CSV table of C-alpha atoms and ligand atoms in Angstrom, one decimal:
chain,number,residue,atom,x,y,z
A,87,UNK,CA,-10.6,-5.0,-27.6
A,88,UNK,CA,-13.8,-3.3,-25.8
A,89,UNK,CA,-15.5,-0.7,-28.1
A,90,UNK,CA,-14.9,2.8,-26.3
A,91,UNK,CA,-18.5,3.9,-24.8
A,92,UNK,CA,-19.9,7.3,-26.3
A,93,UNK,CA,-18.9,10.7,-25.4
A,94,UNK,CA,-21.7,11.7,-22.1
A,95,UNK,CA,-23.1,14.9,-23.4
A,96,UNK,CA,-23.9,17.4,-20.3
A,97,UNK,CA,-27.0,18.5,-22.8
A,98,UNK,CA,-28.1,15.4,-22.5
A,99,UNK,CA,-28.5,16.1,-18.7
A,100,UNK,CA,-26.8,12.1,-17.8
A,101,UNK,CA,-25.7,11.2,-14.6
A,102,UNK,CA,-24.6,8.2,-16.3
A,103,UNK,CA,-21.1,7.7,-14.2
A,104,UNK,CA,-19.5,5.2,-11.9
A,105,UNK,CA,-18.8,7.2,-8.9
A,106,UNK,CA,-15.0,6.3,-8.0
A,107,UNK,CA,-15.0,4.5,-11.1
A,108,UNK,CA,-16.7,1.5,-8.9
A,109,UNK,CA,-16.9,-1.6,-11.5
A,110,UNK,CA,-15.4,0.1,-14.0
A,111,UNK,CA,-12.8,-2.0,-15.8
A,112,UNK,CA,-9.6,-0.1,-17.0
A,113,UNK,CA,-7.7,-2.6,-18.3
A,114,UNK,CA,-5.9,-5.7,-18.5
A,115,UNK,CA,-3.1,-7.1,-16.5
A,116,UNK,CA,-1.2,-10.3,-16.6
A,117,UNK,CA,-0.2,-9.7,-12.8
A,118,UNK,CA,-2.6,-10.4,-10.3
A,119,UNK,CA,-6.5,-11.5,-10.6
A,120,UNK,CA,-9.2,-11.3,-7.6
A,121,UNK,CA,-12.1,-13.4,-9.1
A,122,UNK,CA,-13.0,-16.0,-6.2
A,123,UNK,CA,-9.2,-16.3,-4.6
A,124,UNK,CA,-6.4,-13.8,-5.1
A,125,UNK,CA,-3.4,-14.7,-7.6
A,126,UNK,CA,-0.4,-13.0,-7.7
A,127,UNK,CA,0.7,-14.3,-11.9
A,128,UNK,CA,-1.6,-17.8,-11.4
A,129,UNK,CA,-0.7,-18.6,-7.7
A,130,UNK,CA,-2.7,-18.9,-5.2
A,131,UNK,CA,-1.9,-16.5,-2.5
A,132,UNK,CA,-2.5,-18.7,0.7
A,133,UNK,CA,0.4,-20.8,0.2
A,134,UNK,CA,2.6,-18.3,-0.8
A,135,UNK,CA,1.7,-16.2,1.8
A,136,UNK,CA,2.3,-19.9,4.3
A,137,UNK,CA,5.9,-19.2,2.6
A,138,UNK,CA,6.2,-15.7,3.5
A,139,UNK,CA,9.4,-15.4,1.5
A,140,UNK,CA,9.0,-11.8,0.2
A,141,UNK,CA,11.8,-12.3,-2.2
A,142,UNK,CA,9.8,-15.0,-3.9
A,143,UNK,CA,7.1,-13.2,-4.3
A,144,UNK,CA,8.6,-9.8,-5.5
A,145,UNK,CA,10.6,-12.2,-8.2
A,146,UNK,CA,7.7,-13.9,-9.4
A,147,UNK,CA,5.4,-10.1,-9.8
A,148,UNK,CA,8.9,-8.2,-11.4
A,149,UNK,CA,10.2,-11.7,-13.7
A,150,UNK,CA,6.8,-13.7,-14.3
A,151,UNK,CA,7.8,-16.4,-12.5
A,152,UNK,CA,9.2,-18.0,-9.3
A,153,UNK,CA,13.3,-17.9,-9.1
A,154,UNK,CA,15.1,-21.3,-9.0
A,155,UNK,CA,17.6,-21.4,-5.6
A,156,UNK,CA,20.4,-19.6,-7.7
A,157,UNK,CA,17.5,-16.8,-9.1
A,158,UNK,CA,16.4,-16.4,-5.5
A,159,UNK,CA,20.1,-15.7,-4.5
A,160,UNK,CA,21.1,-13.4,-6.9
A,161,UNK,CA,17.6,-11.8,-6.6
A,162,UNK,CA,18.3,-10.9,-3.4
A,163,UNK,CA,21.8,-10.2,-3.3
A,164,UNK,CA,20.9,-7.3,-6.1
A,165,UNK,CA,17.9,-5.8,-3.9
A,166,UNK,CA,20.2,-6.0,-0.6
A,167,UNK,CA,23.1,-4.4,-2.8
A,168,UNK,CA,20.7,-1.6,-3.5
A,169,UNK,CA,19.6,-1.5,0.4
A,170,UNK,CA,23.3,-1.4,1.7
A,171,UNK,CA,24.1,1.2,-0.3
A,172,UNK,CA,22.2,4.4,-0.6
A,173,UNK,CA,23.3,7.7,-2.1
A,174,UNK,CA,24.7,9.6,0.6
A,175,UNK,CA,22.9,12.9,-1.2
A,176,UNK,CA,19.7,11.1,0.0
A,177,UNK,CA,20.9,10.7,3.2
A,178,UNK,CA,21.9,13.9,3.8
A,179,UNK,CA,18.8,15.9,2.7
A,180,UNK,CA,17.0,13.4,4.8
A,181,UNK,CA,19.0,14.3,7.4
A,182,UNK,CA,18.4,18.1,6.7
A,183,UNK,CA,14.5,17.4,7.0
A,184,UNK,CA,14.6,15.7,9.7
A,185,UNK,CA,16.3,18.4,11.8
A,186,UNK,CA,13.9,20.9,10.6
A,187,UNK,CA,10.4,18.8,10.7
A,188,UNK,CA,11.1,15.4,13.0
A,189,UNK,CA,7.7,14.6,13.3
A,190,UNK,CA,7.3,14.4,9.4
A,191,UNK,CA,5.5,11.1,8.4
A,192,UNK,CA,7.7,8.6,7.6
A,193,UNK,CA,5.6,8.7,4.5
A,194,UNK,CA,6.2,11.7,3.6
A,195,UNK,CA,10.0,10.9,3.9
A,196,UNK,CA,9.3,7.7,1.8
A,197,UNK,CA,8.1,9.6,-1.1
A,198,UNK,CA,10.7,12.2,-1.0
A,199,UNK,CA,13.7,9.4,-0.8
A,200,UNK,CA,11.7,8.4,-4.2
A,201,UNK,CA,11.8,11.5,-5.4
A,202,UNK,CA,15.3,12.4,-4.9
A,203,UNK,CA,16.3,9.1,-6.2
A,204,UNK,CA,14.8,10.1,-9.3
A,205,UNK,CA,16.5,13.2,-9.8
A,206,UNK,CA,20.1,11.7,-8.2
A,207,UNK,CA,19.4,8.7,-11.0
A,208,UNK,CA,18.2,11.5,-13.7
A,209,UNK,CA,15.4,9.2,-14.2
A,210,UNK,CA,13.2,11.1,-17.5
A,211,UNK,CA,11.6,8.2,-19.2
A,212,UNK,CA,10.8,4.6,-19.2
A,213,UNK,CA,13.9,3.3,-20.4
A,214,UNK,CA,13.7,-0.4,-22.2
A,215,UNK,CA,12.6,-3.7,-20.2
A,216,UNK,CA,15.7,-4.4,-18.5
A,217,UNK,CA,16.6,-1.1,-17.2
A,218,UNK,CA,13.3,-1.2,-16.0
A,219,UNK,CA,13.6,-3.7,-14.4
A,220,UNK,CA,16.6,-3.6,-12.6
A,221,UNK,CA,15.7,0.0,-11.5
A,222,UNK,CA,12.3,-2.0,-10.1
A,223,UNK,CA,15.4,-4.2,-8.0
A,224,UNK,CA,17.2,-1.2,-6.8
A,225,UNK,CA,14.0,0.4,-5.8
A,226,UNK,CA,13.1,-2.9,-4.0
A,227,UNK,CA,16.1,-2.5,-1.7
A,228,UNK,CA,16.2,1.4,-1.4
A,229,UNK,CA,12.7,2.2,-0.4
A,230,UNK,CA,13.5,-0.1,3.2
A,231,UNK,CA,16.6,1.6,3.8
A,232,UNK,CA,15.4,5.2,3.5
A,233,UNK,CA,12.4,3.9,5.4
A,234,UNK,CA,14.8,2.9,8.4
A,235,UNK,CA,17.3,5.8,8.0
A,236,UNK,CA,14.3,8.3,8.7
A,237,UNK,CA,13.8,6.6,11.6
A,238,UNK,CA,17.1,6.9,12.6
A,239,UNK,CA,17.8,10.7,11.6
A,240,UNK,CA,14.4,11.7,12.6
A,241,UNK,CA,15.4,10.6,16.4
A,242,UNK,CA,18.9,12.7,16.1
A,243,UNK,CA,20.7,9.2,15.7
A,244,UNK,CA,23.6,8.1,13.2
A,245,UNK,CA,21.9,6.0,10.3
A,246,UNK,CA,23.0,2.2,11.2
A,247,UNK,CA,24.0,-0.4,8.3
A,248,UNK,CA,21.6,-2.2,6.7
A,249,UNK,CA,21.5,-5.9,8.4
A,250,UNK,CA,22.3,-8.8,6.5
A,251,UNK,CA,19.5,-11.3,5.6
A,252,UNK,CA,16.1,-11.2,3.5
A,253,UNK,CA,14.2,-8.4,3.3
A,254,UNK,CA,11.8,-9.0,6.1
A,255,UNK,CA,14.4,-10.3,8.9
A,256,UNK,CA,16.7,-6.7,8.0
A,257,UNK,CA,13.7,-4.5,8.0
A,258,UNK,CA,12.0,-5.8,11.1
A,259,UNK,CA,16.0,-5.6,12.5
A,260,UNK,CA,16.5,-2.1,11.3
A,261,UNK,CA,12.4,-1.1,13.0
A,262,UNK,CA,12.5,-3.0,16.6
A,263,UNK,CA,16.5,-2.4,17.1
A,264,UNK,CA,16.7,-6.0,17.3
A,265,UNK,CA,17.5,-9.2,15.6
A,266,UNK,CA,13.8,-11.1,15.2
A,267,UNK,CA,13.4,-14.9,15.8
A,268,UNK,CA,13.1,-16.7,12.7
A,269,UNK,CA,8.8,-16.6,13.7
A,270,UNK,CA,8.9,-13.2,13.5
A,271,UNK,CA,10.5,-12.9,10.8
A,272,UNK,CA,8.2,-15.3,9.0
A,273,UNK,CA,5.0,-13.7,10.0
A,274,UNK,CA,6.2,-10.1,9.2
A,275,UNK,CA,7.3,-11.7,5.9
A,276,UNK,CA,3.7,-13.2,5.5
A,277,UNK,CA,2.6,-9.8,5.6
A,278,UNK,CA,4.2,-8.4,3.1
A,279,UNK,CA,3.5,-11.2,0.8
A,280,UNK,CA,0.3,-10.2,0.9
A,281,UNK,CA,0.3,-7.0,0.9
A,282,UNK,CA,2.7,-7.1,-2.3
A,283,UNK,CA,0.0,-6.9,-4.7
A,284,UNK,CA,-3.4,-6.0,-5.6
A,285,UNK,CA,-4.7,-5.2,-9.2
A,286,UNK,CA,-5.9,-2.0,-10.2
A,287,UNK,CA,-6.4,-0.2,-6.4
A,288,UNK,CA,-5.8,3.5,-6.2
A,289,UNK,CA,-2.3,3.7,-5.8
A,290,UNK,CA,-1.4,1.5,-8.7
A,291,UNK,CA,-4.4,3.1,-10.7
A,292,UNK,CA,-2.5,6.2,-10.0
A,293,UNK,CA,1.2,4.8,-11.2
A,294,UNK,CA,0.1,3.6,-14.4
A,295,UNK,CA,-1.8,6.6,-15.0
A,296,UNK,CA,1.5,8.8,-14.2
A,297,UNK,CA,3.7,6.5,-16.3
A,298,UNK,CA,0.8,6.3,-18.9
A,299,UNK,CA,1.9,9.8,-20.0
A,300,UNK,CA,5.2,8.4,-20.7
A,301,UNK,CA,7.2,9.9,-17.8
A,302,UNK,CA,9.5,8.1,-15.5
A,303,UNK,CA,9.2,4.9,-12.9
A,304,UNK,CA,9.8,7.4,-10.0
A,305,UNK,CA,7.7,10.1,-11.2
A,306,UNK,CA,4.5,6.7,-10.3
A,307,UNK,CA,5.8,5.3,-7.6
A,308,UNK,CA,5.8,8.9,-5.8
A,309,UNK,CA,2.3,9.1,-7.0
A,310,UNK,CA,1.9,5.9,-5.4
A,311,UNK,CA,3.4,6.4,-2.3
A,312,UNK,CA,1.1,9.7,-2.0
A,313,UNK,CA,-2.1,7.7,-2.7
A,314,UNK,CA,-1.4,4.4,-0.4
A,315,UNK,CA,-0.9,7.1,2.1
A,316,UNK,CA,-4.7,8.1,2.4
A,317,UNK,CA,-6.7,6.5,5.1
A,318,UNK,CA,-9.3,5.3,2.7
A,319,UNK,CA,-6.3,3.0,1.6
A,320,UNK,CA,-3.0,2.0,2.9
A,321,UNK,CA,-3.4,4.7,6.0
A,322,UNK,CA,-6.0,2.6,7.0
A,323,UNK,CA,-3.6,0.1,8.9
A,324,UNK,CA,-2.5,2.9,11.2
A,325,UNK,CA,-6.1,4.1,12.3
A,326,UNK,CA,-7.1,0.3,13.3
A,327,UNK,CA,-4.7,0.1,16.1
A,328,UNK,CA,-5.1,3.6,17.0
A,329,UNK,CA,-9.3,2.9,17.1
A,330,UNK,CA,-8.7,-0.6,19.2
A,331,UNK,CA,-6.4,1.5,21.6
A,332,UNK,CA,-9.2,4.0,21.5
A,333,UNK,CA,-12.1,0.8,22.5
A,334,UNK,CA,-10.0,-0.5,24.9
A,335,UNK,CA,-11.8,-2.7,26.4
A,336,UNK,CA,-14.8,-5.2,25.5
A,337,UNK,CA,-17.4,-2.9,27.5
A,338,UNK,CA,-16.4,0.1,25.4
A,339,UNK,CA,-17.0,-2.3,22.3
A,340,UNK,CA,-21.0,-1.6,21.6
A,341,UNK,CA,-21.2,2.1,22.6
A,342,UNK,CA,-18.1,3.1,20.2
A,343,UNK,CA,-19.5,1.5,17.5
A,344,UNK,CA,-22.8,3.0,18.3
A,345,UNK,CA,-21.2,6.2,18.1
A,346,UNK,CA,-19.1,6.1,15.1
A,347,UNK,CA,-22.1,4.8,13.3
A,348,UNK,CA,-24.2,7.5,14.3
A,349,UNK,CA,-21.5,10.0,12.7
A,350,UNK,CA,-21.4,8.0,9.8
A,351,UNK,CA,-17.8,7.4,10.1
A,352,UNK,CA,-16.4,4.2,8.5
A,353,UNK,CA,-14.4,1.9,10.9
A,354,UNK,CA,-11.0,1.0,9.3
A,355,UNK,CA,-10.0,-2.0,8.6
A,356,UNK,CA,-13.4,-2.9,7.5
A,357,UNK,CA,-15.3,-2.6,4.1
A,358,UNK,CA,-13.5,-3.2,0.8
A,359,UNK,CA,-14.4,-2.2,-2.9
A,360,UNK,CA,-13.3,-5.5,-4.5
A,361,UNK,CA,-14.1,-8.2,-1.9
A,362,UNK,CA,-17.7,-8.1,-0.6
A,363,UNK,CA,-17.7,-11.4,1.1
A,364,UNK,CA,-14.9,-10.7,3.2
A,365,UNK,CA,-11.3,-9.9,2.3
A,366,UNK,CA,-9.4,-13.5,2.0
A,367,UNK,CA,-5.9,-11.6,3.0
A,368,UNK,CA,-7.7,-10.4,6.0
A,369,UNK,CA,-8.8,-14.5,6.4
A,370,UNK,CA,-5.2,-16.1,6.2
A,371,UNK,CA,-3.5,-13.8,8.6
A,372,UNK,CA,-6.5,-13.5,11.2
A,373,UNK,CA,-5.7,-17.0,12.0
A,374,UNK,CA,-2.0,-16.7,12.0
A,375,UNK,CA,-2.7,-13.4,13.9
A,376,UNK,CA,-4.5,-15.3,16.5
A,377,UNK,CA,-1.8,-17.9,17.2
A,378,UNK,CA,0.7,-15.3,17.7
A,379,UNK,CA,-1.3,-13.8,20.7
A,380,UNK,CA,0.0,-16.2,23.4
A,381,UNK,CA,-0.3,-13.5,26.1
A,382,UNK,CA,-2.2,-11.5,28.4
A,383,UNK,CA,-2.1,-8.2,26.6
A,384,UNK,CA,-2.2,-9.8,23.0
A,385,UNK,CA,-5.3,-12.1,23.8
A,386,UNK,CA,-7.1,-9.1,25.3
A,387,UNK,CA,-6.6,-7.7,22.2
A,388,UNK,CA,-7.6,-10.2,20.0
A,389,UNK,CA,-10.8,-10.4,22.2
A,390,UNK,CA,-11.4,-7.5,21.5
A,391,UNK,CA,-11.0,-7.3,17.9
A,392,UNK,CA,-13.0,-10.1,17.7
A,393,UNK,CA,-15.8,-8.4,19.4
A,394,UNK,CA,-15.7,-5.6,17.2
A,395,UNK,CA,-15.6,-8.3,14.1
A,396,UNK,CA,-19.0,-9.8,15.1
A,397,UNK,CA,-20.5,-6.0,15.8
A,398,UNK,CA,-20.0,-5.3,12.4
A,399,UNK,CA,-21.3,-8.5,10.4
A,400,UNK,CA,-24.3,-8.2,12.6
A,401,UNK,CA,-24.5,-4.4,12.0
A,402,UNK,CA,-23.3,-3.5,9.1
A,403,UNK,CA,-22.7,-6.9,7.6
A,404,UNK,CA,-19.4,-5.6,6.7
A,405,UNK,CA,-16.0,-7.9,7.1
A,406,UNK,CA,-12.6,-6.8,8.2
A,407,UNK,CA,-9.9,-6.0,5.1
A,408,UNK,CA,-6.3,-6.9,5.0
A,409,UNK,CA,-5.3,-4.0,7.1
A,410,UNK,CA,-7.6,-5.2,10.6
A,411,UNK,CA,-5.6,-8.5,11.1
A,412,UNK,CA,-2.0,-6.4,9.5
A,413,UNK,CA,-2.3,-3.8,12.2
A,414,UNK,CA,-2.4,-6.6,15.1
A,415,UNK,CA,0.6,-8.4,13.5
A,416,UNK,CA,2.6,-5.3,13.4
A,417,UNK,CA,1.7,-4.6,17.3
A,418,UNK,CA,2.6,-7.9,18.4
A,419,UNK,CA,6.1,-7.6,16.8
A,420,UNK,CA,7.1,-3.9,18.6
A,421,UNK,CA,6.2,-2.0,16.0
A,422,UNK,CA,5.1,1.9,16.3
A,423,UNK,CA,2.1,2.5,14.5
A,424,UNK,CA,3.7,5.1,12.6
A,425,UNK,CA,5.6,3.0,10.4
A,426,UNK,CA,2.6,0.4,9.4
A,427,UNK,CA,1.4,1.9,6.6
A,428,UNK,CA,5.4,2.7,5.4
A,429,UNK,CA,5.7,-1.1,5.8
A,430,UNK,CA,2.8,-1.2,3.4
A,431,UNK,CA,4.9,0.6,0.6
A,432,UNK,CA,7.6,-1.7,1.1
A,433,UNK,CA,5.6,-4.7,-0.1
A,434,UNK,CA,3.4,-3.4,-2.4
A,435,UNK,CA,6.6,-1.5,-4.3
A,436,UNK,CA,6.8,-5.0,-5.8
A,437,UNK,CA,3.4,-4.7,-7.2
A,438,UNK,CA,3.7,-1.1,-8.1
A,439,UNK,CA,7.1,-1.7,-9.8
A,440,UNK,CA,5.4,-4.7,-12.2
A,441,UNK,CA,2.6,-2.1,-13.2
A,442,UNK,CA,4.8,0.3,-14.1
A,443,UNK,CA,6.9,-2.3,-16.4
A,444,UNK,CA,3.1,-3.4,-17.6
A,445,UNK,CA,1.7,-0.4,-18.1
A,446,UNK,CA,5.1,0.9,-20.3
A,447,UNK,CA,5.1,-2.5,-21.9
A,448,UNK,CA,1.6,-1.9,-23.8
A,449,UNK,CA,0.7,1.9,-23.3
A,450,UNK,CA,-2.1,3.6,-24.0
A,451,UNK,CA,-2.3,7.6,-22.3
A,452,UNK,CA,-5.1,6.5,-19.2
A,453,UNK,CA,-7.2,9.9,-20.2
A,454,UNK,CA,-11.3,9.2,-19.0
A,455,UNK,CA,-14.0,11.5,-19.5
A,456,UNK,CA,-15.7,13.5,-17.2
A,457,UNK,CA,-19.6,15.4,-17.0
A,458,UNK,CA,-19.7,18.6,-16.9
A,459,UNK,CA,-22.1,19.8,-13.7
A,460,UNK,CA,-21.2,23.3,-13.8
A,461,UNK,CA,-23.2,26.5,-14.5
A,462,UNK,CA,-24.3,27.3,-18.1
A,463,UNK,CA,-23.2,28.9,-21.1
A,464,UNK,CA,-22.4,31.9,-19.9
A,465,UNK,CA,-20.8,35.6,-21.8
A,466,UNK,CA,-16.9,36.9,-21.0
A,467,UNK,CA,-16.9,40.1,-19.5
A,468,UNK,CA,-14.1,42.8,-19.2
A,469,UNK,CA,-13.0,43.6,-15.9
A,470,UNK,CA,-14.2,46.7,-15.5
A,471,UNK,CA,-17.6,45.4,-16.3
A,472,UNK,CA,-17.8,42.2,-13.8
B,185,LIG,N1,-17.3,1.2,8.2
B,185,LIG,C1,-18.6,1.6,8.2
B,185,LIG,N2,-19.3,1.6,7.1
B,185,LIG,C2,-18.7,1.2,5.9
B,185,LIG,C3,-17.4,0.8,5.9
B,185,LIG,C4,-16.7,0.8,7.1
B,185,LIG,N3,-15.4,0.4,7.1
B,185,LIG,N4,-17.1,0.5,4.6
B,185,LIG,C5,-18.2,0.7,3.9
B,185,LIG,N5,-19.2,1.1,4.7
B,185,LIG,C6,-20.5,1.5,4.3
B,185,LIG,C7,-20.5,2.6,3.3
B,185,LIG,O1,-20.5,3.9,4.0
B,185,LIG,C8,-21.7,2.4,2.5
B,185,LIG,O2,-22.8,2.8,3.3
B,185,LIG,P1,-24.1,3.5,2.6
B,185,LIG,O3,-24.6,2.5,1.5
B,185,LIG,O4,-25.0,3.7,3.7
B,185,LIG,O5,-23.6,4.8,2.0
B,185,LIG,C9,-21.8,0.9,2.4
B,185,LIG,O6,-21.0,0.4,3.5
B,185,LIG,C10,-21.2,0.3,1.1
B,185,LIG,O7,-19.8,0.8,1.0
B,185,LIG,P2,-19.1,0.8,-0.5
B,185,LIG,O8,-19.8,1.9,-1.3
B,185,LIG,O9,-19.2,-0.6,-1.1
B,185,LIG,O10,-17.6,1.2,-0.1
B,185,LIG,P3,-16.5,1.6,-1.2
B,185,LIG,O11,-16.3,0.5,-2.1
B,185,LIG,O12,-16.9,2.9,-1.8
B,185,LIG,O13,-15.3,1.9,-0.3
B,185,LIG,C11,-13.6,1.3,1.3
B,185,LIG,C12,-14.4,0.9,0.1
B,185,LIG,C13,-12.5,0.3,1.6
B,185,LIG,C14,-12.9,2.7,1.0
B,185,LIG,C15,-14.5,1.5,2.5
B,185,LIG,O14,-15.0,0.2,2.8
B,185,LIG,C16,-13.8,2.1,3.7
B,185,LIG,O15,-13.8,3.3,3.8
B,185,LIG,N6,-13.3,1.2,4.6
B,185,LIG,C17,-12.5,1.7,5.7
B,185,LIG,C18,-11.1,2.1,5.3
B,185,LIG,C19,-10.2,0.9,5.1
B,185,LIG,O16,-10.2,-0.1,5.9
B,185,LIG,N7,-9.5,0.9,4.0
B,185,LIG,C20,-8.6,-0.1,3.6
B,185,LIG,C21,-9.1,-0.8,2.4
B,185,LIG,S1,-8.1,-2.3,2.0
């Protein structure tokens, strides 16, 4: 147990403070580790991310460990239960958003499916382990399907039936309108192996911090889905494709660089607060990324990415995150940019979920301290008098 640091006294005039609470460590967690590779509960994540099975993964973050072939079946068949069959109140006030605002962000539908699900569920408190984590399930399956029956009511359509299959092959069924090859389907699952799970980032930061207080498993994951949606963080994935389409073309490479440095704008996709020496998510799908480009427009692409890579180790000796390579993936499958980072909460809801469990499991309120940079001492008046 780490002693608590003393109280900062503003008298004391300290600036003593990690700003964003950079190398600060707030806890423990038997989940996931980032010293040297990333482990998601002791596993390496490069061959589980070769596996790509989401399902897998999401058993081995919520359980503790990987599912036998009968685990991995029933696993699944409870999160597509949970997919297949959404509360037609959800649908409905979905539907009534999405006549009024139909550009929302899909995120912003996303964390009000959560929302509502809480409510519809009458979801106060963390109930024991089990209920926890069978809620964690059923939030596994839902959050896709509300994800996909936005899309749907947002373009005026009927909302279809979920597909069968794993969560990757229905969800990249339900988002292109057709069924993937069994490559897709693997590389899209890839991604959201490793995207499932990250330690303390913001948005899990910000759902143990919300159950912390000892309210309910929607009540974080809303917070969660409202964090990830930032561009600092998940948002990020969004802005790479849009900044590539924006370059366009190798020429255009140097001069928007220039630019954006001179503005002192970060490029996304780049940078990360963890991994200094270059993200090794971002390393394992570059490759994979690269193979899938086996045509004109995709190579183009992925020469230009590169050429924007080299800029900015030579630069800004900076290397590209999880979301650079992600962003290319989800372009090369038919995807619109506006449901990458959405795709982000679907994978990481296995991380989030197993948080939530951890954080109920051996809680503590998460309360820091602050300094206090404001004005002085100063006297009340009356109103009259100010
Ligand atoms: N583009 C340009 N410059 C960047 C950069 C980027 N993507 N990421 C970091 N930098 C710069 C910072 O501005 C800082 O410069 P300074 O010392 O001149 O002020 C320096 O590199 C060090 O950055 P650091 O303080 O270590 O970053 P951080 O830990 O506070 O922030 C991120 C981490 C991820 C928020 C940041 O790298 C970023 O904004 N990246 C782009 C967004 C993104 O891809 N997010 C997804 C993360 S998985």
């Amino acid at each position: 147990m780490t002693a608590p640091s003393p109280r900062p006294s503003p008298s004391q005039g300290t600036d003593d403070f990690a700003r964003g609470l950079a190398g600060v460590v707030a806890g423990k967690t038997a989940i996931c580790s980032l010293d040297g590779d990333l482990r998601y509960r002791g596993y390496s994540i490069a061959p589980l991310a070769e596996a790509g099975d989401f399902e897998d993964v999401a058993h081995l973050l919520l359980h503790g460990h990987l599912p036998t072939a009968s685990e991995h079946a029933a696993f699944s068949r409870r999160v597509h239960e949970a997919a297949a069959s959404i509360d037609p109140t959800v649908i409905e006030t979905l539907r009534v958003l999405a006549a009024r605002t139909p550009n929302a962000s899909p995120m912003d539908a996303l964390r009000t499916g959560v929302s509502l699900l809480g409510q519809i569920e009458l979801d106060q408190q963390p109930g024991p382990h089990a209920a926890l984590v069978s809620q964690a399930e059923r939030l596994l399956g839902q959050v896709p399907a509300i994800l996909a029956a936005w899309l749907d009511l947002s373009a005026g359509r009927p909302v279809a039936p979920w597909p069968e299959g794993s969560i990757a092959a229905a969800l990249l069924e339900r988002l292109t309108g057709r069924k993937p090859s069994a490559a897709e389907a693997s590389i899209f699952g890839t991604t959201l192996v490793l995207y499932a799970e990250h330690e303390f980032n913001a948005s899990t930061f910000a759902a143990r911090t919300v159950v912390s207080t000892g309210s309910d498993m929607h009540s974080g994951i809303v917070a969660a889905i409202g964090a990830l949606k930032g561009p600092l963080h998940g948002g990020a994935n969004e802005q790479v494709l849009e900044a590539l389409a924006e370059i366009g073309s190798l020429d255009r490479v140097i001069p928007w660089l220039e630019e954006r440095f001179a503005a002192k704008k970060v490029v996304m996709g780049f940078g990360h607060r963890v991994y200094k020496d270059g993200d090794v998510r971002a390393k394992i799908l570059g490759g994979m990324c690269r193979r899938l480009a086996d045509d004109g427009e995709g190579l183009a692409l992925e020469r230009l990415a590169d050429a924007v890579e080299q800029m900015m180790l030579d630069r800004k000796n900076l290397r590209p995150n999880l979301d650079w390579p992600a962003a290319r993936v989800y372009h090369a499958l038919g995807l619109p940019v506006r449901v990458f980072t959405p795709i982000f909460v679907v994978a990481r809801m296995s991380g989030w979920t197993a948080h939530v469990i951890e954080q109920v499991g051996d809680n503590r309120i998460i309360r820091p301290l602050s300094i206090y940079s404001g004005v002085a001492p100063r006297d009340w008046q009356p109103r009259d008098a100010r």
